[in-house]
CSV table of C-alpha atoms in Angstrom, one decimal:
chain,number,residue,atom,x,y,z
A,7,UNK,CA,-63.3,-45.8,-7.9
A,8,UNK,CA,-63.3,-43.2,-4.8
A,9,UNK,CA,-62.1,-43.8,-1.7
A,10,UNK,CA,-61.5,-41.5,1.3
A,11,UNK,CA,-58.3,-42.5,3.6
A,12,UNK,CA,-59.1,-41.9,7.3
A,13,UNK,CA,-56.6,-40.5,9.9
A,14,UNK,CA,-55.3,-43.7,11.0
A,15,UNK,CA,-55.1,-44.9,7.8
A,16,UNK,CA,-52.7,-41.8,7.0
A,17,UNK,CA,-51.0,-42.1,10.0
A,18,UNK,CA,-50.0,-46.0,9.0
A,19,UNK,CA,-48.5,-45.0,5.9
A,20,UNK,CA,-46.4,-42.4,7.6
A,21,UNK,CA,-45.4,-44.9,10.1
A,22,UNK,CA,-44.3,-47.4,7.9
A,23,UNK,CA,-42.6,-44.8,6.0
A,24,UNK,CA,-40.3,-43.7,9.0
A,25,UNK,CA,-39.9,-47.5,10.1
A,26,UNK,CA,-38.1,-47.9,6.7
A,27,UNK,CA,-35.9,-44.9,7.4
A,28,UNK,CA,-32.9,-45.6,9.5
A,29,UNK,CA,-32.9,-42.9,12.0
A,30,UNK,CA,-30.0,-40.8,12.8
A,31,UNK,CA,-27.6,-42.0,15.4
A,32,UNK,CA,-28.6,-42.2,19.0
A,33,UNK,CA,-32.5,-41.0,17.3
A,34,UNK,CA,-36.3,-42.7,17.4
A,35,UNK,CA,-38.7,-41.4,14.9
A,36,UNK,CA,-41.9,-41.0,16.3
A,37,UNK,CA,-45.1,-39.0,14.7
A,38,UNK,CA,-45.7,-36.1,16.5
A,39,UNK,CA,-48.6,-34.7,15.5
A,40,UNK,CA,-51.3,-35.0,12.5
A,41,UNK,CA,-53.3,-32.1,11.4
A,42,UNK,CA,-56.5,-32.5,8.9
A,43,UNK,CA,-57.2,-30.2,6.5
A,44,UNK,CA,-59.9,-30.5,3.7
A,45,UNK,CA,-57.5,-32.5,0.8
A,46,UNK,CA,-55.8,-34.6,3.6
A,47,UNK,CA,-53.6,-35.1,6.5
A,48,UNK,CA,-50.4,-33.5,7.7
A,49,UNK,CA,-48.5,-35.8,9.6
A,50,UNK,CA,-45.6,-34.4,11.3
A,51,UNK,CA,-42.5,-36.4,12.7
A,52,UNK,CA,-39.8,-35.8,14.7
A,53,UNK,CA,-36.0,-37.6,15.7
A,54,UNK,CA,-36.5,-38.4,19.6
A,55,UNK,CA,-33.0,-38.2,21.5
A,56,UNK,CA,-32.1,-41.9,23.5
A,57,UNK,CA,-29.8,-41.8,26.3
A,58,UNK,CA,-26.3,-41.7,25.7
A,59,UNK,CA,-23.4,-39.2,24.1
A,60,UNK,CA,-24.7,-37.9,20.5
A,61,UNK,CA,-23.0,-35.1,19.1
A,62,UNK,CA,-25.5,-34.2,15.9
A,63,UNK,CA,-27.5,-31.1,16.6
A,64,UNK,CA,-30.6,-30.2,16.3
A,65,UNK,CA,-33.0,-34.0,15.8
A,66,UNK,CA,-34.7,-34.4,12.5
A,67,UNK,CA,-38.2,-33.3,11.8
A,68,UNK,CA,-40.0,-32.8,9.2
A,69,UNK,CA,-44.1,-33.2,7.8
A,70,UNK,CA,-45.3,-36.1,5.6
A,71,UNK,CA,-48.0,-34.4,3.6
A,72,UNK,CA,-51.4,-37.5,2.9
A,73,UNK,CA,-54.1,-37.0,0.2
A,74,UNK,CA,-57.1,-38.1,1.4
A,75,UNK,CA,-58.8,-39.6,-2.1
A,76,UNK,CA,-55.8,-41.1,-3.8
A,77,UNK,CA,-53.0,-41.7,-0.8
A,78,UNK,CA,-50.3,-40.4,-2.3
A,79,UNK,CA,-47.7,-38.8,0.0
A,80,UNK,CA,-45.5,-35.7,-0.5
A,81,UNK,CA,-42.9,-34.5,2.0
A,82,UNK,CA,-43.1,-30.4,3.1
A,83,UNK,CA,-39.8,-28.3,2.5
A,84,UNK,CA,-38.8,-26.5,5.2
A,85,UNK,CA,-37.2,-23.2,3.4
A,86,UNK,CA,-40.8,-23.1,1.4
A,87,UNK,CA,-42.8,-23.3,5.2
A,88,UNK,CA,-45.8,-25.6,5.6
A,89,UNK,CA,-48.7,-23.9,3.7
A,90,UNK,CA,-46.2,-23.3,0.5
A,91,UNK,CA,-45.5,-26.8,0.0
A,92,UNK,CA,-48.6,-27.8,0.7
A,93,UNK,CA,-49.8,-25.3,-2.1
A,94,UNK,CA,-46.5,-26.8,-4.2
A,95,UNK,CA,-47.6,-30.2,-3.7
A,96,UNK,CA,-50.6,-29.9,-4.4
A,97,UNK,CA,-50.0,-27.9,-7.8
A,98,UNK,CA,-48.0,-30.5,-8.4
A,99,UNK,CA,-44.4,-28.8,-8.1
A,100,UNK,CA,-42.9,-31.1,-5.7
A,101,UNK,CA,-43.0,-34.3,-6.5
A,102,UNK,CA,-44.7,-37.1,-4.9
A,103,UNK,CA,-42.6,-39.8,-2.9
A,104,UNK,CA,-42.4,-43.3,-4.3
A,105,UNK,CA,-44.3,-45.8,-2.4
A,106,UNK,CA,-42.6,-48.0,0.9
């Protein structure tokens, strides 16, 4: 059976993904931004600063990486840069993440 995920979809998976997470201290993880490209979606996130004294420099970020016909999800690596783990990924070199 084929399927095709839509954006929001993609996005929900991601979101449930950082809701699972426990953020850094004095951090919110929010989805910043969610590029489609022709296998899927990239859905980048980022560690939003709350008021108050935190020490831990720079806030997390990172890209969730969606296929569009099967859903699974794969997480960039930053020394690789985007378009090489999305290459890796997709080769199957990194691994996909287990589900939520």
């Amino acid at each position: 059976m084929s399927w095709e995920l839509d954006e929001a979809t993609a996005v929900e998976l991601i979101r449930e993904r950082l809701d699972s997470s426990p953020p850094r201290e004095g951090e919110t993880l929010i989805i910043s931004g969610v590029e489609q490209r022709d296998w899927g979606w990239i859905v980048s996130w980022e560690g939003v600063r709350v008021p108050g004294p935190h020490r831990r420099t720079p806030p997390d970020r990172g890209v969730y990486l969606v296929d569009r016909q099967s859903g699974r999800v794969g997480m960039g690596v930053h020394a690789l840069g985007l378009d090489a783990s999305v290459e890796a990924w997709r080769r199957g070199d990194l691994a996909d993440l287990p589900p939520v």
